[in-house]
Structures are given as structure tokens and as C-alpha cells.
Short mmCIF file of C-alpha atoms and ligand atoms in Angstrom, two decimals:
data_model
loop_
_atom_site.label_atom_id
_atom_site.label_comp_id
_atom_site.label_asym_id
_atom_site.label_seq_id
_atom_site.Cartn_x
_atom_site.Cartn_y
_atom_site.Cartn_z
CA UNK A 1 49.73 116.19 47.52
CA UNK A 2 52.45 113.15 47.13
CA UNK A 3 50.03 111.08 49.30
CA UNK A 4 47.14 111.40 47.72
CA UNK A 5 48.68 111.86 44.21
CA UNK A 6 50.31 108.05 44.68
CA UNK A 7 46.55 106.87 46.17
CA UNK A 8 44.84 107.62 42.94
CA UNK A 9 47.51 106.64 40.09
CA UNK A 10 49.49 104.42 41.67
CA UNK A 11 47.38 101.84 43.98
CA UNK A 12 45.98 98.79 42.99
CA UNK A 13 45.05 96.15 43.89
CA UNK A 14 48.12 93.41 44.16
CA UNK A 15 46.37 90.05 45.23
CA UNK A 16 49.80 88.34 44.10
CA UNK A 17 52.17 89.99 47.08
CA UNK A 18 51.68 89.52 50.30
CA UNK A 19 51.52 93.78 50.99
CA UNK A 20 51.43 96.04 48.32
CA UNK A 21 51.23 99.66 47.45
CA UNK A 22 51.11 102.03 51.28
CA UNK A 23 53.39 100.63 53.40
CA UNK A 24 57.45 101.24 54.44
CA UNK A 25 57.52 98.49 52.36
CA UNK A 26 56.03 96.05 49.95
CA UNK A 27 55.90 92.16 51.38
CA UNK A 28 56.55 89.41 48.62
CA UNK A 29 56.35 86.21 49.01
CA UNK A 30 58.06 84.03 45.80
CA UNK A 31 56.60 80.68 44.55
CA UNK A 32 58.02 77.73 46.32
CA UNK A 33 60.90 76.69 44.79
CA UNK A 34 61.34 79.72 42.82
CA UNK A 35 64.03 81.84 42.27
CA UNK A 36 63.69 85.67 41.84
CA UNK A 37 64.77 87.50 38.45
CA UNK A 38 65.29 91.18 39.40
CA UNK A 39 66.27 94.13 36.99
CA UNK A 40 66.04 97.71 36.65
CA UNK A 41 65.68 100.18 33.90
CA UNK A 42 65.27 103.66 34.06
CA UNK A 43 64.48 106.43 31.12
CA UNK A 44 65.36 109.90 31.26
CA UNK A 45 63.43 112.63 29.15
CA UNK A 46 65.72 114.14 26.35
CA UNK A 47 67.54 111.27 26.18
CA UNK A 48 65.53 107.95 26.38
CA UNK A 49 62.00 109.85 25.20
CA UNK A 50 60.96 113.48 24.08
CA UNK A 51 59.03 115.43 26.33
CA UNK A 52 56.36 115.57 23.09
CA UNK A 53 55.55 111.71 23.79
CA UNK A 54 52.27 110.80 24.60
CA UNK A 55 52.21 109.96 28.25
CA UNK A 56 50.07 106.84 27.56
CA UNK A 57 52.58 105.40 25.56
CA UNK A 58 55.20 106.43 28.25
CA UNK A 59 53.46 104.40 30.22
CA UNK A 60 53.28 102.06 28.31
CA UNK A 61 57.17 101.44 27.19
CA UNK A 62 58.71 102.27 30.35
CA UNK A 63 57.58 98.88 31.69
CA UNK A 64 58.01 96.91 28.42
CA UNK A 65 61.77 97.86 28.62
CA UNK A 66 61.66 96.26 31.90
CA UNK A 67 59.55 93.09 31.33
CA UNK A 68 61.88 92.76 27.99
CA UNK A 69 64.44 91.71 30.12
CA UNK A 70 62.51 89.44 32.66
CA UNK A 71 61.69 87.87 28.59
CA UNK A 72 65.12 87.40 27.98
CA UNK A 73 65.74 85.45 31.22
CA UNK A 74 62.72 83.27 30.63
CA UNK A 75 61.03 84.63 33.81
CA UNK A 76 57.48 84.83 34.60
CA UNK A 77 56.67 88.39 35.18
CA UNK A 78 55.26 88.68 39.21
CA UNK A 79 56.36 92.25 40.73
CA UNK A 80 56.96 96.17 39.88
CA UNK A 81 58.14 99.29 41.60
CA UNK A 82 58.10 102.58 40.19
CA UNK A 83 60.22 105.28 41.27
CA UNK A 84 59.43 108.80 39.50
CA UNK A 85 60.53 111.98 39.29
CA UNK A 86 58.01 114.61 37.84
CA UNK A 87 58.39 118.47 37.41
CA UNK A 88 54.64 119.15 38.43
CA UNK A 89 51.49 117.09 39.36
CA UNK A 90 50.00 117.21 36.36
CA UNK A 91 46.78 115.06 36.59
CA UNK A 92 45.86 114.61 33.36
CA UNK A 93 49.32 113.52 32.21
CA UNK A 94 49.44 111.27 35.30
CA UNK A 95 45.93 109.63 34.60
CA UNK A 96 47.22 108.47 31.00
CA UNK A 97 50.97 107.47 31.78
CA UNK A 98 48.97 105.33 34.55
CA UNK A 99 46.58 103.78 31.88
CA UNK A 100 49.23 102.96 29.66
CA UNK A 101 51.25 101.23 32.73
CA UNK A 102 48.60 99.45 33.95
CA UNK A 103 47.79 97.87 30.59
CA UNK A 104 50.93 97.08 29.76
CA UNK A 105 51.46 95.49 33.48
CA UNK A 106 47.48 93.53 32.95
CA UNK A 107 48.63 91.94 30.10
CA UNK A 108 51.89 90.42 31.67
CA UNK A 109 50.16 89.94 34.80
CA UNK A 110 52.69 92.37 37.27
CA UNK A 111 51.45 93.94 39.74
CA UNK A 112 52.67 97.56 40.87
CA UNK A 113 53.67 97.23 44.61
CA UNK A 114 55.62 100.19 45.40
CA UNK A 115 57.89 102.68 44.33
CA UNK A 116 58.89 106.30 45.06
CA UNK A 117 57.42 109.77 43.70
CA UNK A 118 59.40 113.11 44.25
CA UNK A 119 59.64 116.29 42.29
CA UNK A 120 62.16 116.72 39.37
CA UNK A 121 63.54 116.56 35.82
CA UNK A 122 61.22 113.93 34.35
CA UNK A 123 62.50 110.40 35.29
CA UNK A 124 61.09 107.02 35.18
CA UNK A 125 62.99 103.89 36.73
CA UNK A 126 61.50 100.57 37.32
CA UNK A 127 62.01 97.52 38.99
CA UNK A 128 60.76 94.48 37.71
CA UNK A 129 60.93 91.19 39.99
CA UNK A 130 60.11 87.58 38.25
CA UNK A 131 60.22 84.13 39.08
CA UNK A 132 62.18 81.35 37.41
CA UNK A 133 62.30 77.75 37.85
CA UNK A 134 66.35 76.76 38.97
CA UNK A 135 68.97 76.75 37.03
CA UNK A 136 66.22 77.05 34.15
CA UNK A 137 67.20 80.95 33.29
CA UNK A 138 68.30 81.82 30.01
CA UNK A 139 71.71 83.25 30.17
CA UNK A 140 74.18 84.72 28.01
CA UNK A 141 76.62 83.01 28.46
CA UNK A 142 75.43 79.33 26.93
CA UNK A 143 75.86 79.98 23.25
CA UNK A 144 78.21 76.80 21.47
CA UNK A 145 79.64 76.87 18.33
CA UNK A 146 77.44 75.53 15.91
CA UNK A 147 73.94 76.61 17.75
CA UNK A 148 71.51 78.77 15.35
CA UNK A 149 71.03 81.98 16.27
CA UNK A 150 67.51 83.23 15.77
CA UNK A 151 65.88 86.94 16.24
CA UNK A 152 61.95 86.96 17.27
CA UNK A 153 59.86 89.01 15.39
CA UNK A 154 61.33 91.80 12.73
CA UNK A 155 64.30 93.97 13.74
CA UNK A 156 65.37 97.56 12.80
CA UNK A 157 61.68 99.09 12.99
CA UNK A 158 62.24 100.80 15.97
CA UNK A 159 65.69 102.39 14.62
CA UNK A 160 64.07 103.19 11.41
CA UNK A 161 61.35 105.23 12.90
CA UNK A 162 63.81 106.97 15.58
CA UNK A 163 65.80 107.89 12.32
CA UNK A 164 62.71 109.47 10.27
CA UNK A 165 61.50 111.36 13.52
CA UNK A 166 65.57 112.80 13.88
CA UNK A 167 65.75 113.30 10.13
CA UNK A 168 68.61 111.05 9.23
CA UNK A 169 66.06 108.99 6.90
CA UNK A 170 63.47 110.51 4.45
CA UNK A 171 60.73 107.93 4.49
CA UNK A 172 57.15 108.42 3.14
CA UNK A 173 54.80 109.16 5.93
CA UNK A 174 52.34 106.15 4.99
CA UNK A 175 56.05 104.07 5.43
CA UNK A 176 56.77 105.78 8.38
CA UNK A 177 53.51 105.17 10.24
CA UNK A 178 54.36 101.52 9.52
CA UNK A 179 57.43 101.63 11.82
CA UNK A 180 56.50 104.23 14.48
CA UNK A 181 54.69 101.67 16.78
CA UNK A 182 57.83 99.64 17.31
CA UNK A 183 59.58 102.99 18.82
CA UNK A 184 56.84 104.14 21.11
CA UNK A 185 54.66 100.79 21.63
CA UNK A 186 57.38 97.93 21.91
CA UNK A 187 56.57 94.41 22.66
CA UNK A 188 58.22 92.33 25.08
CA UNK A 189 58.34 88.95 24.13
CA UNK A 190 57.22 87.50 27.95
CA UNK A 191 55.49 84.10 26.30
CA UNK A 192 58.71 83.23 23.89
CA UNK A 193 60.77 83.68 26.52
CA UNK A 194 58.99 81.47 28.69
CA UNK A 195 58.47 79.05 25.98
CA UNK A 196 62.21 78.92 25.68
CA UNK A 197 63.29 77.80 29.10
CA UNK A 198 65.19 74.33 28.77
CA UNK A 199 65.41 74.83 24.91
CA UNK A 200 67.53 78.17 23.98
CA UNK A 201 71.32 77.56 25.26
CA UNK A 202 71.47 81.66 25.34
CA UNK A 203 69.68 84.60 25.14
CA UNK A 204 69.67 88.68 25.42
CA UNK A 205 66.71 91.09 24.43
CA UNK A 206 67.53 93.44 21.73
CA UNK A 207 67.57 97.20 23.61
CA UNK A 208 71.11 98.42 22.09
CA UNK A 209 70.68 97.06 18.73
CA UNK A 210 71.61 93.25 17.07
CA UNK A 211 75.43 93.39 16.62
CA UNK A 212 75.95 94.96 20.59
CA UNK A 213 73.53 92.84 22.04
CA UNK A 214 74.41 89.24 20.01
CA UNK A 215 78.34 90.45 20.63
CA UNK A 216 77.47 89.98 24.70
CA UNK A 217 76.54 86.70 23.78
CA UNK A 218 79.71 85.71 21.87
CA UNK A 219 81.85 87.92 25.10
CA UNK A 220 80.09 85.99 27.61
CA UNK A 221 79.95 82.78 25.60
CA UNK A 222 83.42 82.88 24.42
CA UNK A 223 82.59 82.42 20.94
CA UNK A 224 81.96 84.04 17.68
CA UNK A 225 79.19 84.44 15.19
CA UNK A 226 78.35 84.28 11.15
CA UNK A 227 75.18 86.63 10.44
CA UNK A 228 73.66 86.47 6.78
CA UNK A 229 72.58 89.71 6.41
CA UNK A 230 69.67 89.17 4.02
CA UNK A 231 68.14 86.51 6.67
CA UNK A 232 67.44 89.31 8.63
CA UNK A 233 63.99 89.57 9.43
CA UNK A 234 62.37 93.01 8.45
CA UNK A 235 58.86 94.58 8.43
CA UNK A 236 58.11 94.27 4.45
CA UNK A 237 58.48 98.30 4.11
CA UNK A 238 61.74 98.14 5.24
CA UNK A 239 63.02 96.57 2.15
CA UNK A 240 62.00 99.54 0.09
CA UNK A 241 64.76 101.39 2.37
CA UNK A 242 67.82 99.36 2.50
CA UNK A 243 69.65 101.26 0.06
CA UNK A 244 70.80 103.53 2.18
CA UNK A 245 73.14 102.96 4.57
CA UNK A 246 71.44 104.40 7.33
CA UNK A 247 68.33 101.72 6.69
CA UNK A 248 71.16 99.22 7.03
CA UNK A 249 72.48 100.39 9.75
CA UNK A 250 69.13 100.26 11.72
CA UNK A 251 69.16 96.53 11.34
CA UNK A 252 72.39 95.97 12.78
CA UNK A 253 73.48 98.54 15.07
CA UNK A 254 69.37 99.97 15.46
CA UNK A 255 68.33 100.03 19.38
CA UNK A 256 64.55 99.51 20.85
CA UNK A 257 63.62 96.82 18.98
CA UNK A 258 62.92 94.78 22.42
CA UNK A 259 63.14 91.52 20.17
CA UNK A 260 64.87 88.14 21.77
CA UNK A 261 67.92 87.02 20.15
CA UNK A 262 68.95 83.35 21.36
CA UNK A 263 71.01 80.42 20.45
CA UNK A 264 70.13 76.99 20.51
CA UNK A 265 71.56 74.03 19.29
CA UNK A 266 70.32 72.54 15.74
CA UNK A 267 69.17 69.58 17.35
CA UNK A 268 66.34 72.33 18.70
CA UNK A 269 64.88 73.50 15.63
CA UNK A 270 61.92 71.83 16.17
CA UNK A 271 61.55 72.53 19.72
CA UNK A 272 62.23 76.42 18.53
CA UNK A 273 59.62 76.31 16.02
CA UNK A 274 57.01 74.86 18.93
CA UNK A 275 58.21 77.77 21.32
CA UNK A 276 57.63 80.15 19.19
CA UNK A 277 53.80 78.65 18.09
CA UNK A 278 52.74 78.24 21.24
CA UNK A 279 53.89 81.87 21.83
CA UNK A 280 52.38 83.37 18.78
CA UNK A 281 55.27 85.03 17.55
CA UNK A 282 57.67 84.65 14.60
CA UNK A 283 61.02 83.46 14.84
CA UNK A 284 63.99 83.70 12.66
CA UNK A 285 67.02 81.73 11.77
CA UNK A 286 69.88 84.41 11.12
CA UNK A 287 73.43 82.55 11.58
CA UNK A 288 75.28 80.06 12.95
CA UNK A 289 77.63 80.31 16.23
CA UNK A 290 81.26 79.82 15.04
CA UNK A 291 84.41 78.37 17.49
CA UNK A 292 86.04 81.42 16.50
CA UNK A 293 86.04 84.34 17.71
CA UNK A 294 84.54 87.76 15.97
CA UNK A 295 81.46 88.39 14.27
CA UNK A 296 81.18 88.36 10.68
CA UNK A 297 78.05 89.70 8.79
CA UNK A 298 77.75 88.47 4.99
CA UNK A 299 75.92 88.93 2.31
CA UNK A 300 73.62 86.40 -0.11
CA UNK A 301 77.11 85.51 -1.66
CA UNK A 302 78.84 84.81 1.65
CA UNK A 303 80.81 87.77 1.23
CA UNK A 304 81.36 89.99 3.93
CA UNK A 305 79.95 93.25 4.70
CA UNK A 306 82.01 95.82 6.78
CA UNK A 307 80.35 97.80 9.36
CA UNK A 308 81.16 99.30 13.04
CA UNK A 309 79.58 98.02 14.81
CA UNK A 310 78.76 101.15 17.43
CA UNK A 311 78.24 103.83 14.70
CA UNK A 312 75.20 104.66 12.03
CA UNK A 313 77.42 106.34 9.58
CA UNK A 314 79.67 103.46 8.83
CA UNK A 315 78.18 101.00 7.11
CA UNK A 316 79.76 100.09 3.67
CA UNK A 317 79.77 98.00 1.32
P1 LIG B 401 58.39 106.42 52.39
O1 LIG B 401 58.47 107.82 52.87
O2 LIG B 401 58.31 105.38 53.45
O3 LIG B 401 59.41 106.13 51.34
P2 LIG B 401 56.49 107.12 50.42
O4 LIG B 401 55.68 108.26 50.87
O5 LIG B 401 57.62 107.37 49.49
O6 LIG B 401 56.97 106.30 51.68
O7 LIG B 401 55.53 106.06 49.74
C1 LIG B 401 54.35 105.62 50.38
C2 LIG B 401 53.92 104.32 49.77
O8 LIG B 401 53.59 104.53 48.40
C3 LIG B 401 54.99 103.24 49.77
O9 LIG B 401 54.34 102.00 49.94
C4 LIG B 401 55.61 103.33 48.40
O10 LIG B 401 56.13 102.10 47.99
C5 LIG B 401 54.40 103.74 47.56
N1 LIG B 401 54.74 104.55 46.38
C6 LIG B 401 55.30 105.77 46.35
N2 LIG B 401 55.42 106.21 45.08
C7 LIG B 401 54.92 105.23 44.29
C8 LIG B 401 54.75 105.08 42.90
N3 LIG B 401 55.14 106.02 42.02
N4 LIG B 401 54.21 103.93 42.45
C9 LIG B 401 53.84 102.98 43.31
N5 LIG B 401 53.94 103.06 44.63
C10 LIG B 401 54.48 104.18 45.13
MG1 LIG B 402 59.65 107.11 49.51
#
């Protein structure tokens, strides 16, 4: 049953590795000159998805949470494995968690070359493998006081439609349908990434929200940050929300959004700007990197706004 189960979802073609899917192992061969970018991710049902989901979109988000961080590294995507644990062989749910992979993993060009499939609690981990040119990675630890810091595309969606499907938000549904995508269909932002090599000094993919992700920067960068709150880029029906606290919250402290935040220095704006045309995405100036440390959000006035930075409940004014 595993056999054949893993013969008709799982192999494909892989005319990028050496050996793919069928073997002990999978044979890779990297680019000369390369190095490899490696990272894991895995999501558990009940906590990182509902068992409700649509298995398409499943499919689709388990490896965008993955290629988000070969994105933040400024890797080229090249190699998968998927290791999953289901509770029965249910073909039809199979058949559409596979489509939704397999799109995902066309459009970045990854190739599936192995994994592992066993019988259990619902469980998903990947392994994405990319290639990067030397010491041309984007790290987190680059950031320099006085570098912009910029977000890619809008941020808090994702939060905002976790927190009308838990309740914690009344939107209207027409609103709502505006911000469920960016929970179940995220995109990672491969091209920007890429784009950015040798012109972002850092960079981290939003998964845990803005303030816990940028703060790795600053940790790893030794520095601080100044965030104007109102430069934060939102989808236009988000504005209609940020009254409440909760809305708020979802911009700072909101997870999923799958976004890039980088520094880079203002000498860079321009090359920014070109990054992010030739990658077709927006991009955002929303502070300025500060010698000091901490991390200071403020409003259009410059004054500043309190929040904690871990909780949803604590934002105020
Ligand atoms: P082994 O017993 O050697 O671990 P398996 O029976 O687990 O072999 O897997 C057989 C082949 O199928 C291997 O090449 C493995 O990488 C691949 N494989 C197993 N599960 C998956 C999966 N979910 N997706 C992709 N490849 C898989
Ligand atoms: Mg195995």
C-alpha cells in the first residue's frame, strides 16, 4: 500500500537531481560553485492547520513555509523531501494535497526527490535544499544602524483572517474573504529574495509575526530599530479594522504573513526599488535601524506606542 501509494502521489519526474524519488536515497548534485541552503519546517494538524483545511491548499502552504525561508536567504529553490504522517490512505485527499504541492513546487521550480510516508496523527515536514552563490546569502545578522528597514508586500492579513476564523475579530464576510488567502494560500517571495542578494545587508521571512521576526534581526545584528507604525503596509480593508486592538496587534505581533523583512543601507534605495520591480512585488520602507538597542514602534507624531511584543491582548495606546 506505502509503495504504491508513494508511486502515484509522490513521483515525478526530477531531471534537476542526479536520482530522485525510489531509491535508499536521493543523489544531488549542486551547481558548481554553489553552496547548499538547507531548512526544514514541519506542520502539525490542530496546531499549525485544522483538520477542516482543504487538502489542496495544504499542499499548497506546507511547501511555501519552506521555500519562504530559502526566500529569505536569497537562495534559488533546487530540492524537496517530504516526510508524512497520515491516519489513513485516503486517495482523494492525497490526489489534491499532491496537486496543490506540485503547483506550488512548478512554480519555484523544486523538485520532490524523496521523503518518508508512515501512518499517524497528521504531520507534514519538509525539507527544502537551495543553492546560493558564496558568501552572497542574506543573513540576519548584517543589519547597521542607519539601514532602512523595508517589509515586502502587506503584513497582518494572514493574522487578521486567523483571528476572524477563531473569533477574536468580527469582520464582515465580504472583508474577511479579502484576507483569508494570505492564511491558507501564502506567497513566498523566491524572486525578491533573489533579487536581493548583494543589496539587502539582512533579512528574515515573516512566519512569527513583524516585531519577533525584525527583533532576530536587531539580536543577531546587535542593534535596535524605530518602526512608524502607520508606514506599515496593509491590504486597504485592513484600515477599516485598526481600531481595535486586536487588528493592531495582527500587524505587529500577527504570524503567517511569509513576507521578507530586510535592511539595507540608504545608499540602496534605488537598488531596493529595482529588486523589487524586477520581482514584481511591492516593497515598503517602515523604519530606520538605530545604534541603540530596543525596538521602538511610533506613531504619525513620533510618539510611541506600547505593545508586548509576544501577546495579542496587549496592545495600548
Ligand atoms: P526506505 O525504507 O529506504 O526508507 P521508503 O519505502 O521509505 O524507503 O521510501 C521509498 C522511496 O520513496 C524513497 O526513495 C523515499 O525517498 C521515497 N518516498 C517515501 N515517501 C515519500 C514521500 N512522501 N514523498 C516523496 N518521496 C517519498
Ligand atoms: Mg523510509
Amino acid at each position: 500500500m506505502e509503495f504504491e501509494l508513494i508511486a502515484r502521489h509522490f513521483t515525478r519526474a526530477a531531471p534537476g537531481a542526479v536520482l530522485g524519488v525510489g531509491d535508499d536515497c536521493a543523489l544531488l548534485a549542486p551547481s558548481p560553485g554553489m553552496q547548499l541552503a538547507v531548512s526544514s519546517d514541519m506542520l502539525l494538524e490542530g496546531r499549525h492547520f485544522s483538520p477542516q483545511d482543504s487538502p489542496a491548499g495544504l499542499g499548497h502552504k506546507s511547501l511555501a513555509v519552506n521555500l519562504s525561508d530559502l526566500a529569505a536567504m536569497g537562495a534559488t529553490p533546487r530540492w524537496a523531501t517530504l516526510a508524512i504522517a497520515l491516519p489513513a490512505a485516503d486517495d482523494a485527499w492525497l490526489t489534491a494535497f499532491a496537486r496543490g504541492f506540485f503547483r506550488m513546487a512548478d512554480q519555484h521550480g523544486i523538485e520532490l526527490v524523496g521523503g518518508d510516508t508512515t501512518r499517524g496523527a497528521l504531520t507534514i515536514s519538509i525539507t527544502v535544499i537551495g543553492e546560493v552563490p558564496p558568501s552572497q546569502a542574506l543573513l540576519r545578522e548584517g543589519a547597521r544602524a542607519g539601514d532602512d528597514i523595508w517589509v515586502s508586500g502587506v503584513i497582518g492579513s494572514a493574522a487578521l483572517a486567523l483571528a476572524y476564523r477563531q473569533g477574536r475579530l468580527f469582520m464582515e464576510q465580504i472583508d474577511a474573504a479579502k484576507v483569508l488567502p494570505a492564511l491558507y494560500l501564502p506567497t513566498p517571495r523566491i524572486e525578491l529574495g533573489i533579487a536581493l542578494r548583494g543589496v539587502a545587508s539582512s533579512a528574515i521571512d515573516i512566519s512569527d509575526g513583524l516585531l519577533a521576526d525584525l527583533g532576530h534581526i536587531l539580536e543577531r545584528s546587535n542593534v535596535g530599530a524605530k518602526l512608524e507604525f502607520a508606514t506599515l503596509p496593509t491590504l486597504p480593508v485592513a484600515q477599516a479594522y485598526l481600531h481595535e486592538p486586536v487588528a493592531r496587534d495582527c500587524m505587529l505581533a500577527g504570524g503567517d504573513d511569509y513576507e521578507l523583512c530586510f535592511t539595507a543601507p540608504v545608499s540602496r534605495r534605488d537598488a531596493v526599488a529595482a529588486a523589487a520591480q524586477s520581482a514584481g512585488v511591492a516593497v515598503t520602507r517602515i523604519g530606520r535601524i538605530t545604534a541603540e538597542p530596543g525596538l521602538a514602534v511610533v506613531d504619525a507624531n513620533g510618539q510611541a506606542l506600547h505593545f508586548d511584543r509576544t501577546g495579542y491582548d496587549h496592545f495600548d495606546e
